[in-house]
GROMACS .gro file of C-alpha atoms in nm:
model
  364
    1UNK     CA    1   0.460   0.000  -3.590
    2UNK     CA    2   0.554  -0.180  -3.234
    3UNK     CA    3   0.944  -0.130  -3.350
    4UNK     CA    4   0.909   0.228  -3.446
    5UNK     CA    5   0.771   0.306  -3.159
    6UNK     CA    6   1.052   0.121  -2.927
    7UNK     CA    7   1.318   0.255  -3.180
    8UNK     CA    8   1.155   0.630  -3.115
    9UNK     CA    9   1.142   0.620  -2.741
   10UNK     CA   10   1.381   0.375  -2.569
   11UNK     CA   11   1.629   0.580  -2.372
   12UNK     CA   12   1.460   0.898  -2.543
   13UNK     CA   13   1.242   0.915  -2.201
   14UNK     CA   14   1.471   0.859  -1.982
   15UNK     CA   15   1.591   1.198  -1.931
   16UNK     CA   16   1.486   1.486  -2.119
   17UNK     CA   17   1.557   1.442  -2.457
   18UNK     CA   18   1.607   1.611  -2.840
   19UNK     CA   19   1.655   1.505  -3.131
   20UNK     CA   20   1.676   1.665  -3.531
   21UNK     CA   21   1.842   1.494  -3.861
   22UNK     CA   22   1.722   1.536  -4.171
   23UNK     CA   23   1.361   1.422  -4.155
   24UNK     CA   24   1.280   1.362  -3.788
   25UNK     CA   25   1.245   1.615  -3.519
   26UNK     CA   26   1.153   1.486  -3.157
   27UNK     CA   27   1.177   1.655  -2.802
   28UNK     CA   28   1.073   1.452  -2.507
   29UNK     CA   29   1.067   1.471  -2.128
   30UNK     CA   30   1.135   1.228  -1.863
   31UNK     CA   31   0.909   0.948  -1.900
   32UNK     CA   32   0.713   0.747  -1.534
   33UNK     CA   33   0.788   0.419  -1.715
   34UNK     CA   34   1.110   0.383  -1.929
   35UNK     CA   35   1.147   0.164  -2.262
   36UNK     CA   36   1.424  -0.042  -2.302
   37UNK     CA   37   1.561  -0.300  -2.603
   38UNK     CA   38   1.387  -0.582  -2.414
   39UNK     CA   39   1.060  -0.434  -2.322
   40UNK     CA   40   0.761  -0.611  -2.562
   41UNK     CA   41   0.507  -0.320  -2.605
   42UNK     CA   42   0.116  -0.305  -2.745
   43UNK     CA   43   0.051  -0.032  -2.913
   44UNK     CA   44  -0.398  -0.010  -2.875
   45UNK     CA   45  -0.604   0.262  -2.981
   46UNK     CA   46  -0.909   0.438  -2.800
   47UNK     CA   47  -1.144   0.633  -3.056
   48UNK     CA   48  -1.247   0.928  -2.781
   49UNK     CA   49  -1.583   1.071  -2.921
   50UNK     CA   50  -1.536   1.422  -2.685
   51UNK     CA   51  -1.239   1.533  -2.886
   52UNK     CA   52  -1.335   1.305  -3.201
   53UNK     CA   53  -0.992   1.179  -3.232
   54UNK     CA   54  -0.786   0.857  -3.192
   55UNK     CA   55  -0.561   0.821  -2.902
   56UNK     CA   56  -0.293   0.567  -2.923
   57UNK     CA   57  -0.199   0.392  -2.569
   58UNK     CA   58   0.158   0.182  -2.600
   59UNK     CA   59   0.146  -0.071  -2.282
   60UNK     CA   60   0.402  -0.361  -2.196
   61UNK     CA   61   0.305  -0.696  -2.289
   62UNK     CA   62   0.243  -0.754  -1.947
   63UNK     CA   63  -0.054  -0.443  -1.939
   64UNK     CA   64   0.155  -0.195  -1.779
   65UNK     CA   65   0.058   0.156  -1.959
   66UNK     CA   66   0.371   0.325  -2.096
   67UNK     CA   67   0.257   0.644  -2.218
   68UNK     CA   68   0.007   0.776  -2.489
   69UNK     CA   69   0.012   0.965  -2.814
   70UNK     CA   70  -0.243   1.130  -3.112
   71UNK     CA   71  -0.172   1.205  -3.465
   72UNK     CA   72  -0.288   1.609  -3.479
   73UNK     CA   73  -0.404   1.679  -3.837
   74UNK     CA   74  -0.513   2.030  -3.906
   75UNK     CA   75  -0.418   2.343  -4.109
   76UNK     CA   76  -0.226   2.613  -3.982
   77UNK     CA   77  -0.443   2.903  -4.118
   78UNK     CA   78  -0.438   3.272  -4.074
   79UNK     CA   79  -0.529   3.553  -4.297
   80UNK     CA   80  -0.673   3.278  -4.532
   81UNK     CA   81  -0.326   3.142  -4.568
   82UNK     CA   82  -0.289   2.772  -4.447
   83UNK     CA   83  -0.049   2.524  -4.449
   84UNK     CA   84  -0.051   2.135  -4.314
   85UNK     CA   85   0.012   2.046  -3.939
   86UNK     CA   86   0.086   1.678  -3.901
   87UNK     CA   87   0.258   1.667  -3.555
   88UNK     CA   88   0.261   1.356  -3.284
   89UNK     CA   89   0.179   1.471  -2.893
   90UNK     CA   90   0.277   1.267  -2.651
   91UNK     CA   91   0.124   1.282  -2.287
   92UNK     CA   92   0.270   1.048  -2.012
   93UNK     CA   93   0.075   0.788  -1.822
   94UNK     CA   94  -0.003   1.049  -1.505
   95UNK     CA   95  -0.137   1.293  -1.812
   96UNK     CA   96   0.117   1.538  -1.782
   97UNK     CA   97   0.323   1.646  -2.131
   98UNK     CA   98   0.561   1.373  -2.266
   99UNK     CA   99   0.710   1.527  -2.574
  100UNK     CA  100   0.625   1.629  -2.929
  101UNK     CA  101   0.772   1.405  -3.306
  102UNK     CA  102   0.751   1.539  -3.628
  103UNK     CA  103   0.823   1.267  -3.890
  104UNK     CA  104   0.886   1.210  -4.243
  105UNK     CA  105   1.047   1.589  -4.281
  106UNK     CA  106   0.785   1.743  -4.126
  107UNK     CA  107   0.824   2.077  -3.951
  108UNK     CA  108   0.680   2.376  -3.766
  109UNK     CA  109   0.732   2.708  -3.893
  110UNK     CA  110   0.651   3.045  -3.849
  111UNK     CA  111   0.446   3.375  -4.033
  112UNK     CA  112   0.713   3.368  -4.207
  113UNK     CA  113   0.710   3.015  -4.336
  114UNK     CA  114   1.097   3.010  -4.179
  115UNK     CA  115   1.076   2.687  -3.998
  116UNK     CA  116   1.174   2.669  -3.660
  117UNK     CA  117   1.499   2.673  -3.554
  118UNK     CA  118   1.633   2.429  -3.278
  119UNK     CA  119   1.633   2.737  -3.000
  120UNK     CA  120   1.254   2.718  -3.095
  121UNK     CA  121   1.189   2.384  -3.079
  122UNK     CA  122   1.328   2.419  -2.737
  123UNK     CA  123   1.123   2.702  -2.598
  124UNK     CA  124   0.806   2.548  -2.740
  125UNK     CA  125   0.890   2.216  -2.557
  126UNK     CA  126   0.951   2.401  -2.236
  127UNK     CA  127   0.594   2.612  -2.252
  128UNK     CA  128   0.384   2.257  -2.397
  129UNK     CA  129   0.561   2.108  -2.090
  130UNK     CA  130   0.410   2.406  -1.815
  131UNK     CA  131   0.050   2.311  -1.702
  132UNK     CA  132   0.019   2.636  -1.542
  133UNK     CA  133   0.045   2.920  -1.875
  134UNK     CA  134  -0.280   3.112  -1.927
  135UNK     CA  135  -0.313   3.050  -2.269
  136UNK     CA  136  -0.608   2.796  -2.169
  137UNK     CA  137  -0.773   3.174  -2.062
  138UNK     CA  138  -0.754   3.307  -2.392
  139UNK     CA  139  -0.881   3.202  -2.764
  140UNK     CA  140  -0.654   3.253  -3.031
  141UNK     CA  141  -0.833   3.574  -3.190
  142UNK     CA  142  -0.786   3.750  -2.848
  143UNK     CA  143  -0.396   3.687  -2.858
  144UNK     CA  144  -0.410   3.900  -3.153
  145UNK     CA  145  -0.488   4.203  -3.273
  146UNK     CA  146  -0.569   4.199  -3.673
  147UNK     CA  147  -0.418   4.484  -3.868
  148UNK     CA  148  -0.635   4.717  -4.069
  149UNK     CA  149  -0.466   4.586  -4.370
  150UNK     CA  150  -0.310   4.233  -4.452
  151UNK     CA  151   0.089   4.222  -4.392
  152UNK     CA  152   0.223   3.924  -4.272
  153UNK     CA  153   0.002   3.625  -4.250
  154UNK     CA  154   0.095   3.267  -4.180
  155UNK     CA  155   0.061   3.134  -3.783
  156UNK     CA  156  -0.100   3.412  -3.679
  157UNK     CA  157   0.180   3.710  -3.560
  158UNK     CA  158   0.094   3.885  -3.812
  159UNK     CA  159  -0.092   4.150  -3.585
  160UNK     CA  160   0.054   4.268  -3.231
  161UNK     CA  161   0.021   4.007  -2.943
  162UNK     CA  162  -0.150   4.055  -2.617
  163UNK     CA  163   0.139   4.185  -2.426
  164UNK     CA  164   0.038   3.997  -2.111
  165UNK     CA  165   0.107   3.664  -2.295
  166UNK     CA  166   0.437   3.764  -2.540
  167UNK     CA  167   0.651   3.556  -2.283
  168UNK     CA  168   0.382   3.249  -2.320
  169UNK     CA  169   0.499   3.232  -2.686
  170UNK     CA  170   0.725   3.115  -2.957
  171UNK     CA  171   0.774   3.458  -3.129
  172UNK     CA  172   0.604   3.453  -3.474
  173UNK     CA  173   0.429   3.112  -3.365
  174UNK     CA  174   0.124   3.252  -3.160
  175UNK     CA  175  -0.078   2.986  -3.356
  176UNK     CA  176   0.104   2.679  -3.318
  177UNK     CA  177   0.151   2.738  -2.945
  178UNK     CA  178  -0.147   2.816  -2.855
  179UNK     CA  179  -0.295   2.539  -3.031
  180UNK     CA  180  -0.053   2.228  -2.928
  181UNK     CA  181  -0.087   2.390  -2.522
  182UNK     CA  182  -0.487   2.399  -2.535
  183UNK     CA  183  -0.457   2.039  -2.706
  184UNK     CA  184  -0.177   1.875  -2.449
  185UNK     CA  185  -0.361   2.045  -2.146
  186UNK     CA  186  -0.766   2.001  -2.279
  187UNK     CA  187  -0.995   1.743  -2.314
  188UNK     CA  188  -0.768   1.434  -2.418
  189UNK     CA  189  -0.518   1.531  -2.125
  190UNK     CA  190  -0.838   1.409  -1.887
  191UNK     CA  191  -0.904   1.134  -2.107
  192UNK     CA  192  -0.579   1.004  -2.086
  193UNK     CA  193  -0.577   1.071  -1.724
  194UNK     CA  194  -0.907   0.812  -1.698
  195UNK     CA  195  -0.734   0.521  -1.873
  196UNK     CA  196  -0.420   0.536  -1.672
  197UNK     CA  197  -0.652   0.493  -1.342
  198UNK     CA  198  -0.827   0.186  -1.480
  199UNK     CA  199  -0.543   0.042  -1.480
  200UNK     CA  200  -0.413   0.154  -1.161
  201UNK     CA  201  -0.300  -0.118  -0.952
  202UNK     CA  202  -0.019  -0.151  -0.637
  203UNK     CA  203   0.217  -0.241  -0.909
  204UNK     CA  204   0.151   0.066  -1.088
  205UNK     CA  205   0.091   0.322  -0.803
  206UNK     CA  206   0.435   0.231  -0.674
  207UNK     CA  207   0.631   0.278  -1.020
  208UNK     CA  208   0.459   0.607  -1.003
  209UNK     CA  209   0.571   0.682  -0.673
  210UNK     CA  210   0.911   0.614  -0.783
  211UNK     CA  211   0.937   0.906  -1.070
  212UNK     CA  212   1.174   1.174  -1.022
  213UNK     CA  213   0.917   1.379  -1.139
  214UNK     CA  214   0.724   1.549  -0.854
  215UNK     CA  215   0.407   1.595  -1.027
  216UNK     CA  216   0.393   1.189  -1.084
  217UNK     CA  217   0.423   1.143  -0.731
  218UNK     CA  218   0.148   1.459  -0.659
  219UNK     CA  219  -0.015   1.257  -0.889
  220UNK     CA  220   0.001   0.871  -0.706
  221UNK     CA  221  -0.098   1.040  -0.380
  222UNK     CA  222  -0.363   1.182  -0.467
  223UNK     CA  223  -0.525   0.867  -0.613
  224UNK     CA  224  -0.425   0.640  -0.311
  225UNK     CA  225  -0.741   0.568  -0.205
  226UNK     CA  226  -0.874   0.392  -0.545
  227UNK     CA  227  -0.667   0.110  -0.403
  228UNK     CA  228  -0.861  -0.104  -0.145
  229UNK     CA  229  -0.495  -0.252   0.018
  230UNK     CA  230  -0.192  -0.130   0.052
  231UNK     CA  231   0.069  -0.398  -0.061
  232UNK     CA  232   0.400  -0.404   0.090
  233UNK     CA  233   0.621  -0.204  -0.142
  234UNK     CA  234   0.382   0.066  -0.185
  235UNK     CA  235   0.406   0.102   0.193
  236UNK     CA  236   0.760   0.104   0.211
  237UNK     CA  237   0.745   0.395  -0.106
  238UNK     CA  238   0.541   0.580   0.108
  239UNK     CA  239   0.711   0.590   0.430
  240UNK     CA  240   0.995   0.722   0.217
  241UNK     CA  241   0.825   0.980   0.082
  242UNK     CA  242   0.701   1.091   0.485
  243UNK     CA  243   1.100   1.069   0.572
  244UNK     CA  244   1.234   1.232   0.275
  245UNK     CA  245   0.934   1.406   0.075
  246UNK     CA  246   0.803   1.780   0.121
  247UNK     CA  247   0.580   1.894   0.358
  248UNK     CA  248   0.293   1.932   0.125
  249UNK     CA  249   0.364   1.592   0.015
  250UNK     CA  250   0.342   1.448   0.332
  251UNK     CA  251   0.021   1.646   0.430
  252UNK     CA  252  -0.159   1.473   0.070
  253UNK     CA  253   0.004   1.094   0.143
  254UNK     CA  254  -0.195   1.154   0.496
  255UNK     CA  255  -0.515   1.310   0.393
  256UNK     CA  256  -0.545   1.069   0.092
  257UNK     CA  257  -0.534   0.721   0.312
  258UNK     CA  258  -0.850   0.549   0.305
  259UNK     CA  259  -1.030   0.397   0.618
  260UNK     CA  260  -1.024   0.108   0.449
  261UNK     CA  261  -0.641   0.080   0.411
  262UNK     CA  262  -0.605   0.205   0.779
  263UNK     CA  263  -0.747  -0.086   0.911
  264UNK     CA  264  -0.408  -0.276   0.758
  265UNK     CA  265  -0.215  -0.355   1.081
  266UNK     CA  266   0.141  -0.323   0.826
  267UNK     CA  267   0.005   0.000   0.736
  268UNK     CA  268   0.013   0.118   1.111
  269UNK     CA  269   0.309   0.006   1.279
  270UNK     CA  270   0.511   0.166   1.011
  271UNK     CA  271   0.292   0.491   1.047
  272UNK     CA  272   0.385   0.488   1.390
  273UNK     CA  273   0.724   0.359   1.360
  274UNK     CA  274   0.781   0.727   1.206
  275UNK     CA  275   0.717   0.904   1.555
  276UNK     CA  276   1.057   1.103   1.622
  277UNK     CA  277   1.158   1.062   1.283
  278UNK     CA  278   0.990   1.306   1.120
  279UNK     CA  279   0.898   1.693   1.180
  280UNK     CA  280   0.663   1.808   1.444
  281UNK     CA  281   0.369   1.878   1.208
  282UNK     CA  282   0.397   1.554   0.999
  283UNK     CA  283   0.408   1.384   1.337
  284UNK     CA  284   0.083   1.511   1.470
  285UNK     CA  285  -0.077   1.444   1.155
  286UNK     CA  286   0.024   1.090   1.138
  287UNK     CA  287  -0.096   1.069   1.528
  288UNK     CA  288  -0.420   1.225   1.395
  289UNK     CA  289  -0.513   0.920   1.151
  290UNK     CA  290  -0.416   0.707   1.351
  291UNK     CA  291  -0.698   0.800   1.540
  292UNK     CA  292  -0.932   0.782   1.212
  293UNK     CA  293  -0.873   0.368   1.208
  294UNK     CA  294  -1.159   0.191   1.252
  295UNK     CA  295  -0.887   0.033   1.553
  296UNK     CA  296  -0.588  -0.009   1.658
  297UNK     CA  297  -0.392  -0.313   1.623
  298UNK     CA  298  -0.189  -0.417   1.946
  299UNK     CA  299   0.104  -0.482   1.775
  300UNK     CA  300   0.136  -0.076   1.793
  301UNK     CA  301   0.078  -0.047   2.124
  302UNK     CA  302   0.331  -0.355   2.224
  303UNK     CA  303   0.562  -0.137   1.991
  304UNK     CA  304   0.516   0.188   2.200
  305UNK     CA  305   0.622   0.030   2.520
  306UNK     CA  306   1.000  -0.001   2.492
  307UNK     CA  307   0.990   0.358   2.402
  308UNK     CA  308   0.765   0.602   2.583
  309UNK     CA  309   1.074   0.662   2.861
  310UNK     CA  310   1.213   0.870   2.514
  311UNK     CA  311   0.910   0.997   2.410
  312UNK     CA  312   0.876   1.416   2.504
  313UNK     CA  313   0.571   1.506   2.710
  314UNK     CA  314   0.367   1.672   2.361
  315UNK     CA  315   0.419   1.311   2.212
  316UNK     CA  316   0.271   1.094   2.507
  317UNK     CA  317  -0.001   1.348   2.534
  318UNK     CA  318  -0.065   1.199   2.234
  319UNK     CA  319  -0.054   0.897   2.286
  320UNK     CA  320  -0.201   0.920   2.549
  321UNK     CA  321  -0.486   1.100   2.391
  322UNK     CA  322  -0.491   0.768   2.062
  323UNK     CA  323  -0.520   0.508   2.317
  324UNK     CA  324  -0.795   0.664   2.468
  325UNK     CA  325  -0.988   0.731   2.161
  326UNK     CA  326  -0.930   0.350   2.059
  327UNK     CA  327  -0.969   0.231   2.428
  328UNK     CA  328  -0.686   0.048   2.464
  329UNK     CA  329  -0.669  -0.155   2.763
  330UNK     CA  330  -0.268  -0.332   2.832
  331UNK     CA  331  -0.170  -0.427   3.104
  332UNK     CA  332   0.208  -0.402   3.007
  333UNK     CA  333   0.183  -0.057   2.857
  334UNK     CA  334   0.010   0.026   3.205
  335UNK     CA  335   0.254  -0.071   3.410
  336UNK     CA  336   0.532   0.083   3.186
  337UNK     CA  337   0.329   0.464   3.266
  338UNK     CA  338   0.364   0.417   3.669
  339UNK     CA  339   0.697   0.355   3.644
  340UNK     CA  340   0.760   0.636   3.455
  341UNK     CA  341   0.561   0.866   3.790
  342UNK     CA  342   0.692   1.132   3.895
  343UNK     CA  343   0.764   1.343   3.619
  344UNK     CA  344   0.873   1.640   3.568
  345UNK     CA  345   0.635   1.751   3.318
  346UNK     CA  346   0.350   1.851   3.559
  347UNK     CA  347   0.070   1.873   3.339
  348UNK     CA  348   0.216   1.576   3.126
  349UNK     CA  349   0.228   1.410   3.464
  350UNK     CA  350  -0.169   1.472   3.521
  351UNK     CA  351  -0.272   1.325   3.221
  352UNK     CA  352  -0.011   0.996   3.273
  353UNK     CA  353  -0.263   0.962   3.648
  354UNK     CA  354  -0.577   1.006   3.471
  355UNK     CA  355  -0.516   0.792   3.192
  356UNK     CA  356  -0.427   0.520   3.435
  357UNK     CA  357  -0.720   0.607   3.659
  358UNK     CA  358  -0.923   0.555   3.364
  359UNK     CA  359  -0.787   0.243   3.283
  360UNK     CA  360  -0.881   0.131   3.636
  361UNK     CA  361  -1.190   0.207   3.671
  362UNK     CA  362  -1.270   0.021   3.322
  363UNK     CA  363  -1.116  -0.248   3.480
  364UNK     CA  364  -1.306  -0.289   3.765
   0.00000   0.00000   0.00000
């Protein structure tokens, strides 16, 4: 079973992927965590009592999760016309759609009974792979409209489709795509979801962080907090993603730190190393959790010093306005401000004085 598997998916997930000879037929997306010849994998399964079905997780020998799959068993029926689905549905480890397999000559057809032809296969794997299609909205007898007398019958086409959802579809296979969407993107999707986070470890949130798939990443950030430290390489993954990812990105990686992890003092200096680096917004944000610490460690204040002479007046009113909230009291950083009097900046000027009058009255 272990070499099937590896013989199945190693390089298949490394890029989008299809495959069809004679008996097999397998489409796959870009897989978090790639196989390759040397990788020793478990394959475990996890009887879930909610859907009443087996799920199969396939891990390294070393516990990492790889990604998960179910055998789906049912008829095809329509019309009182049924024939056998046997079909393999593949989720990766952040829950989103992997791929589909169909083994041993198996194969999807349509009303019909013409099987699919590759074009199919294709558009089915595309819609199974898009989280966001209504068909969850919608129950199979309200895609379709049942004709007065029976015609056509297998899958399900045999009346006229809700118009709204044609595109949704693989023409003639209303059936078989609405079923294998609501079964990727239901209860087992969740499920599978679950697992993957109690396992979730620095080691794992950074391999996450790594996908070229945005969603995984979406994913990692928005789980950050499950994680009590921060190790190194995680931190390093997400100052890259503040540098280099999307706004919306960099908003979640922000919102998502925990208290807990902002109390690292690694954690903070490269937060703050990021001031000029990155946009405006970003910038204020990171400025604004700052402030959320439970304190601030003096290593980022001795690192503010050799640069507030470049900082613009909006960014030392901000500092300005973290070292106050923390209370910082250095004499260094202190003496740096006067020498930067006058400047030009009145207003920034008038805060610079009454920081520094602050400061002195604190002191005495």
């Amino acid at each position: 079973m272990i070499n099937w598997i590896k013989g199945l998916l190693v390089g298949a997930l490394l890029l989008p992927f299809s495959f069809e000879n004679g008996e097999d037929i397998r489409y796959f997306q870009q897989s978090t965590i790639p196989l390759t010849d040397s990788t020793d994998v478990i394959v475990s399964s996890i009887y879930d009592s909610l859907s009443n079905q087996d799920i199969y997780q396939v891990k390294t020998s070393t516990g990492t999760p790889v990604h998960y799959y179910i055998e789906l068993q049912e008829g095809v029926c329509f019309e009182n016309e049924c024939r056998p689905l046997n079909i393999l549905i593949y989720w990766n480890i952040t829950g989103r759609y992997l791929g589909f397999e169909l083994v041993d000559g198996e194969f999807l057809s349509k009303f019909d009974h013409e099987p699919f032809s590759p074009k199919e296969y294709e558009e089915l794997d595309q819609l199974l792979a898009d989280p966001f299609l209504p068909l969850g909205n919608y129950t199979f007898e309200d895609l379709v409209k049942r004709p007065d007398t029976v015609s056509q019958s297998l899958d399900g086409v045999s009346g006229a489709t809700m118009k709204d959802v044609l595109e949704y579809i693989v023409p003639g296979a209303a059936y078989t795509t609405h079923k294998l969407w609501n079964v990727i993107h239901g209860p087992i999707q969740q499920e599978v979801i679950r697992m993957t986070e109690r396992n979730l470890d620095s080691s794992l949130l950074n391999k996450i962080l790594q996908s070229r798939d945005q969603s995984d990443q979406t994913w990692a950030l928005e789980r950050i907090a499950q994680l009590s430290d921060l190790d190194d390489s995680v931190v390093e993954s997400l100052v890259r993603i503040l540098l280099e990812g999307e706004h919306f990105q960099a908003y979640l990686l922000l919102k998502s730190l925990s208290i807990k992890q902002l109390e690292s003092e690694h954690l903070q200096l490269h937060l703050f190393s990021l001031i000029g680096k990155v946009d405006f917004s970003i910038e204020n944000m990171i400025f604004d959790k700052l402030v959320e610490a439970p304190q601030l460690h003096g290593s980022v204040v001795d690192a503010s010093i050799p640069i507030l002479t470049a900082l613009s007046g909006s960014q030392l009113g901000k500092l300005l306005k973290l070292y106050s909230h923390h209370e910082v009291k250095n004499p260094e950083f202190n003496q740096a401000l006067k020498q930067m009097v006058p400047i030009e900046n009145s207003f920034i000027e008038r805060q610079v004085l009454k920081f520094l009058d602050k400061q002195a009255e604190t002191s005495d």
